[in-house]
Amino acid sequence: MSKALSGVRILDFTHVQSGPTCTQLLAWLGADVIKVERPGEGDATRGQLRDIPGVDSLYFTMLNHNKRSVTLNTKKPKGKQVLESLIKQCDVLVENFAPGAMERMGLSWEHIHKLNPKMIVASVKGFGPGRYEDCKVYENVAQCAGGAASTTGFEDGPPVVSGAQIGDSGTGLHLALGILAALYQRTHSGRGQKVLAPMQDAVLNLCRVKLRDQQRLERTGSLHEYPQYPDGKFGEAVPRAGNASGGGQPGWILRCKGWETDPNAYIYFITQAAVWPAVCKVIGEEGWITDEAYATPQARLLHLKPIFARIEQWTMTKTKFEAMEILNEFDIPCGPILSMKEIAEDPWLRKSGTVVEVEHPTRGKHLTVGNPIKLSDSPTEVLRAPLLGEHTDEVLRELGYSAEDLELLRAEGAI
Ligand code: COA
C-alpha cells in the first residue's frame, strides 16, 4: 500500500530530540528520510544515557525509526559536495543546529535555494528573531521561556517543568506541520521556502490558555477556577494552578485506594456540570443536587476545595481502576494516573500500534512509542533506527557515486 508521503525525500540534518521527532514522524508517514551524521560519532544521543555499553541508546533508537543513516563530514570539501548532491535530490532539508551553524558550513538559505529552488528548508531554533536568537536551547529552557514552567506546579512551590517534552517533541510536531504545508504550497507555487519553528513559540502555543488567563486576570483581578480563589490573593501574573483543570469544568487529582504505598494511586476527577447530580449520587451527597451552595457551577466555585475533599473520601475507598469503571457508567469524565510501567504493559496501546516492540541488531528487543497519528490509507510500520552510517554506500550509489568514488571519499574521511 502506498504511504501518504511516498516519493518525498528528506535530508535529515537533525540531532538530539526536536528535529529527529519531526523527521521520524515524516518517515512514518512514508517519506524517505536520509539522516546525515558526523563520521565516527554521529548524533550525540547515540551515546547518551546508555543502558547497554557500546550500543546505541534508547534515546537515539526511539527517535530515529524508519530512517537511513549516512555518515558525512560536511566540513571537508568532498563531504560538502556530497551534501550538495543530496540537496539537489531531496525535497526538504530539516535541521536543528545551533544558530549560525548552517551558515558556518556554507549552507545559507540563499545557497541552498540556488542549488535547488524547490527545496524546503525547515529549522528548529530555540528562539525566533529577537534578544535571544543566538542562544542554544534545550527542552527545559524552552519550557521556562515559553510560559509553561511559570504556570506549572503548586502555588506555594517553585516553577516546575513537565515530563512531557513539549519543548522538543512539541516543537518537532509544529515543524512537521509547517513542512507539510510548505510541500502542499509548492504543488501550486513550484517554489521551496523556509520553515521556522522556534521552541519558545511552540511552547507558548501549547500554553495558549494561560495567556487567555493572563488577560482575564488583568480584566477581573481573579480567576475563579484557580485554587487561589476564593481565599488566596492573585498577583499580576497567572499563578501556578496545581492540578486545577485548564478549562471551564473544575477538576483535581484525588487519592485512590493504595495511595499510601503506590505513588500513582490517583485519579483525575472532573466535576462536569452536566453530570453533577450523578457525582452527588455516586459519593452519597444527594442533598448537594438541590442545596443552593452546590447546585450551580457558579456556586460550586466557592467550595471547590471541600467538594473535592468529599469526593476524595469516596475515591479513597476504590482503586483508580474501580473508580474509573463506576464513574464511566455515569459518564463522569475522569482518568487514572497511569505509571510508565502500566503504559508499557497496556494491551490496548500495543494493539493500536502506539506502543510497539522493535527488534534491533545490537540491542535486541526494545519498546518504543509508535506513530500516534493514525491514517486509514497510510498505515505505519515502525522500523528500527539505523546503525551509524548503515546506508552510506546505498545512498551514495543512488546519487551516482561509483565504488571507486566511495573508496576515495572514505580515504579522505569525507564519509
Ligand atoms: N559534519 C561536520 N560537522 C558537523 C556535522 C557533520 N555531519 N554535523 C554537525 N556538525 C557541526 C556543526 O557544523 C557545528 O559546528 P560549528 O559549531 O563549528 O558551527 C557543530 O557540529 C555542533 O552543532 P551544534 O548545533 O552547535 O551542537 P551543540 O551540541 O553544541 O548544541 C543544541 C546542541 C541542541 C543546544 C543546539 O544544536 C541548538 O541550540 N539547536 C537548536 C535548538 C534545538 O533544536 N534544541 C533542542 C535540542 S533537542
PDB file of C-alpha atoms in Angstrom, residues 232-340:
ATOM      1  CA  GLY A 232      -5.930  33.489  48.392  1.00  0.00           C
ATOM      2  CA  LYS A 233      -4.524  36.518  46.672  1.00  0.00           C
ATOM      3  CA  PHE A 234      -3.788  36.957  42.977  1.00  0.00           C
ATOM      4  CA  GLY A 235      -0.737  38.892  41.837  1.00  0.00           C
ATOM      5  CA  GLU A 236      -0.021  40.486  38.489  1.00  0.00           C
ATOM      6  CA  ALA A 237       0.729  37.283  36.556  1.00  0.00           C
ATOM      7  CA  VAL A 238      -1.128  34.000  36.088  1.00  0.00           C
ATOM      8  CA  PRO A 239      -0.250  31.878  39.130  1.00  0.00           C
ATOM      9  CA  ARG A 240       0.525  28.164  39.248  1.00  0.00           C
ATOM     10  CA  ALA A 241      -2.747  26.272  39.407  1.00  0.00           C
ATOM     11  CA  GLY A 242      -1.633  22.910  40.807  1.00  0.00           C
ATOM     12  CA  ASN A 243      -3.827  20.261  39.269  1.00  0.00           C
ATOM     13  CA  ALA A 244      -6.782  22.510  38.522  1.00  0.00           C
ATOM     14  CA  SER A 245      -8.355  21.950  35.151  1.00  0.00           C
ATOM     15  CA  GLY A 246      -7.390  24.417  32.437  1.00  0.00           C
ATOM     16  CA  GLY A 247     -10.943  24.532  31.123  1.00  0.00           C
ATOM     17  CA  GLY A 248     -14.303  25.687  32.398  1.00  0.00           C
ATOM     18  CA  GLN A 249     -15.060  22.367  34.171  1.00  0.00           C
ATOM     19  CA  PRO A 250     -13.323  22.150  37.575  1.00  0.00           C
ATOM     20  CA  GLY A 251     -11.063  19.150  38.129  1.00  0.00           C
ATOM     21  CA  TRP A 252      -8.422  17.875  40.559  1.00  0.00           C
ATOM     22  CA  ILE A 253      -6.236  14.858  41.217  1.00  0.00           C
ATOM     23  CA  LEU A 254      -7.607  12.708  44.023  1.00  0.00           C
ATOM     24  CA  ARG A 255      -6.116   9.878  46.061  1.00  0.00           C
ATOM     25  CA  CYS A 256      -7.382   6.344  45.480  1.00  0.00           C
ATOM     26  CA  LYS A 257      -7.104   3.114  47.463  1.00  0.00           C
ATOM     27  CA  GLY A 258      -3.455   2.205  47.937  1.00  0.00           C
ATOM     28  CA  TRP A 259      -2.108   5.770  47.715  1.00  0.00           C
ATOM     29  CA  GLU A 260      -0.056   5.295  50.891  1.00  0.00           C
ATOM     30  CA  THR A 261       2.348   2.952  49.090  1.00  0.00           C
ATOM     31  CA  ASP A 262       1.650   3.447  45.374  1.00  0.00           C
ATOM     32  CA  PRO A 263       2.760   6.900  44.124  1.00  0.00           C
ATOM     33  CA  ASN A 264       0.352   6.602  41.179  1.00  0.00           C
ATOM     34  CA  ALA A 265      -2.814   5.512  43.006  1.00  0.00           C
ATOM     35  CA  TYR A 266      -4.650   8.666  41.945  1.00  0.00           C
ATOM     36  CA  ILE A 267      -7.433   9.639  39.596  1.00  0.00           C
ATOM     37  CA  TYR A 268      -8.194  12.878  37.769  1.00  0.00           C
ATOM     38  CA  PHE A 269     -11.765  13.809  38.546  1.00  0.00           C
ATOM     39  CA  ILE A 270     -13.769  16.428  36.631  1.00  0.00           C
ATOM     40  CA  THR A 271     -16.984  17.782  38.108  1.00  0.00           C
ATOM     41  CA  GLN A 272     -18.572  18.446  34.746  1.00  0.00           C
ATOM     42  CA  ALA A 273     -21.740  20.496  35.228  1.00  0.00           C
ATOM     43  CA  ALA A 274     -23.860  18.144  33.098  1.00  0.00           C
ATOM     44  CA  VAL A 275     -23.227  15.186  35.430  1.00  0.00           C
ATOM     45  CA  TRP A 276     -23.259  16.993  38.784  1.00  0.00           C
ATOM     46  CA  PRO A 277     -26.366  15.075  40.004  1.00  0.00           C
ATOM     47  CA  ALA A 278     -24.630  11.784  39.127  1.00  0.00           C
ATOM     48  CA  VAL A 279     -21.489  12.873  41.019  1.00  0.00           C
ATOM     49  CA  CYS A 280     -23.610  13.635  44.098  1.00  0.00           C
ATOM     50  CA  LYS A 281     -25.344  10.249  43.897  1.00  0.00           C
ATOM     51  CA  VAL A 282     -22.087   8.303  43.494  1.00  0.00           C
ATOM     52  CA  ILE A 283     -20.487   9.907  46.566  1.00  0.00           C
ATOM     53  CA  GLY A 284     -23.699   9.772  48.604  1.00  0.00           C
ATOM     54  CA  GLU A 285     -24.384  13.508  48.817  1.00  0.00           C
ATOM     55  CA  GLU A 286     -27.795  13.662  47.088  1.00  0.00           C
ATOM     56  CA  GLY A 287     -28.589  16.775  49.148  1.00  0.00           C
ATOM     57  CA  TRP A 288     -25.991  18.742  47.131  1.00  0.00           C
ATOM     58  CA  ILE A 289     -28.126  18.361  43.977  1.00  0.00           C
ATOM     59  CA  THR A 290     -30.603  20.956  45.239  1.00  0.00           C
ATOM     60  CA  ASP A 291     -28.604  22.708  48.014  1.00  0.00           C
ATOM     61  CA  GLU A 292     -28.134  26.315  46.825  1.00  0.00           C
ATOM     62  CA  ALA A 293     -24.475  26.284  47.896  1.00  0.00           C
ATOM     63  CA  TYR A 294     -23.705  23.475  45.456  1.00  0.00           C
ATOM     64  CA  ALA A 295     -26.498  23.353  42.873  1.00  0.00           C
ATOM     65  CA  THR A 296     -24.960  25.640  40.210  1.00  0.00           C
ATOM     66  CA  PRO A 297     -21.451  25.706  38.708  1.00  0.00           C
ATOM     67  CA  GLN A 298     -21.098  29.325  39.857  1.00  0.00           C
ATOM     68  CA  ALA A 299     -21.960  28.465  43.460  1.00  0.00           C
ATOM     69  CA  ARG A 300     -19.638  25.464  43.449  1.00  0.00           C
ATOM     70  CA  LEU A 301     -16.622  27.625  42.522  1.00  0.00           C
ATOM     71  CA  LEU A 302     -16.743  28.999  46.082  1.00  0.00           C
ATOM     72  CA  HIS A 303     -16.486  25.498  47.564  1.00  0.00           C
ATOM     73  CA  LEU A 304     -14.213  23.531  45.234  1.00  0.00           C
ATOM     74  CA  LYS A 305     -11.755  22.520  47.950  1.00  0.00           C
ATOM     75  CA  PRO A 306     -14.377  20.960  50.290  1.00  0.00           C
ATOM     76  CA  ILE A 307     -16.167  19.412  47.297  1.00  0.00           C
ATOM     77  CA  PHE A 308     -13.027  17.655  46.086  1.00  0.00           C
ATOM     78  CA  ALA A 309     -12.141  16.663  49.662  1.00  0.00           C
ATOM     79  CA  ARG A 310     -15.545  14.945  49.948  1.00  0.00           C
ATOM     80  CA  ILE A 311     -15.190  13.234  46.563  1.00  0.00           C
ATOM     81  CA  GLU A 312     -11.744  12.058  47.620  1.00  0.00           C
ATOM     82  CA  GLN A 313     -13.241  10.355  50.691  1.00  0.00           C
ATOM     83  CA  TRP A 314     -15.108   8.229  48.127  1.00  0.00           C
ATOM     84  CA  THR A 315     -12.219   7.683  45.659  1.00  0.00           C
ATOM     85  CA  MET A 316     -10.008   6.530  48.563  1.00  0.00           C
ATOM     86  CA  THR A 317     -12.327   3.556  49.017  1.00  0.00           C
ATOM     87  CA  LYS A 318     -11.710   2.374  45.411  1.00  0.00           C
ATOM     88  CA  THR A 319      -8.673   1.586  43.291  1.00  0.00           C
ATOM     89  CA  LYS A 320      -8.231   4.009  40.396  1.00  0.00           C
ATOM     90  CA  PHE A 321      -9.490   1.310  38.012  1.00  0.00           C
ATOM     91  CA  GLU A 322     -12.565   0.505  40.131  1.00  0.00           C
ATOM     92  CA  ALA A 323     -13.345   4.219  40.362  1.00  0.00           C
ATOM     93  CA  MET A 324     -12.963   4.556  36.571  1.00  0.00           C
ATOM     94  CA  GLU A 325     -15.451   1.769  35.976  1.00  0.00           C
ATOM     95  CA  ILE A 326     -18.077   3.179  38.328  1.00  0.00           C
ATOM     96  CA  LEU A 327     -17.678   6.790  37.158  1.00  0.00           C
ATOM     97  CA  ASN A 328     -17.769   5.866  33.481  1.00  0.00           C
ATOM     98  CA  GLU A 329     -21.138   4.187  33.954  1.00  0.00           C
ATOM     99  CA  PHE A 330     -22.426   7.663  34.792  1.00  0.00           C
ATOM    100  CA  ASP A 331     -20.453   9.415  32.043  1.00  0.00           C
ATOM    101  CA  ILE A 332     -18.419  11.320  34.637  1.00  0.00           C
ATOM    102  CA  PRO A 333     -15.167  12.438  32.966  1.00  0.00           C
ATOM    103  CA  CYS A 334     -12.170  11.064  34.858  1.00  0.00           C
ATOM    104  CA  GLY A 335      -8.802   9.452  34.174  1.00  0.00           C
ATOM    105  CA  PRO A 336      -6.471   7.118  36.061  1.00  0.00           C
ATOM    106  CA  ILE A 337      -2.930   8.365  36.718  1.00  0.00           C
ATOM    107  CA  LEU A 338      -1.082   5.685  34.753  1.00  0.00           C
ATOM    108  CA  SER A 339       2.546   4.927  35.507  1.00  0.00           C
ATOM    109  CA  MET A 340       5.031   4.350  32.671  1.00  0.00           C
TER     110      MET A 340
END
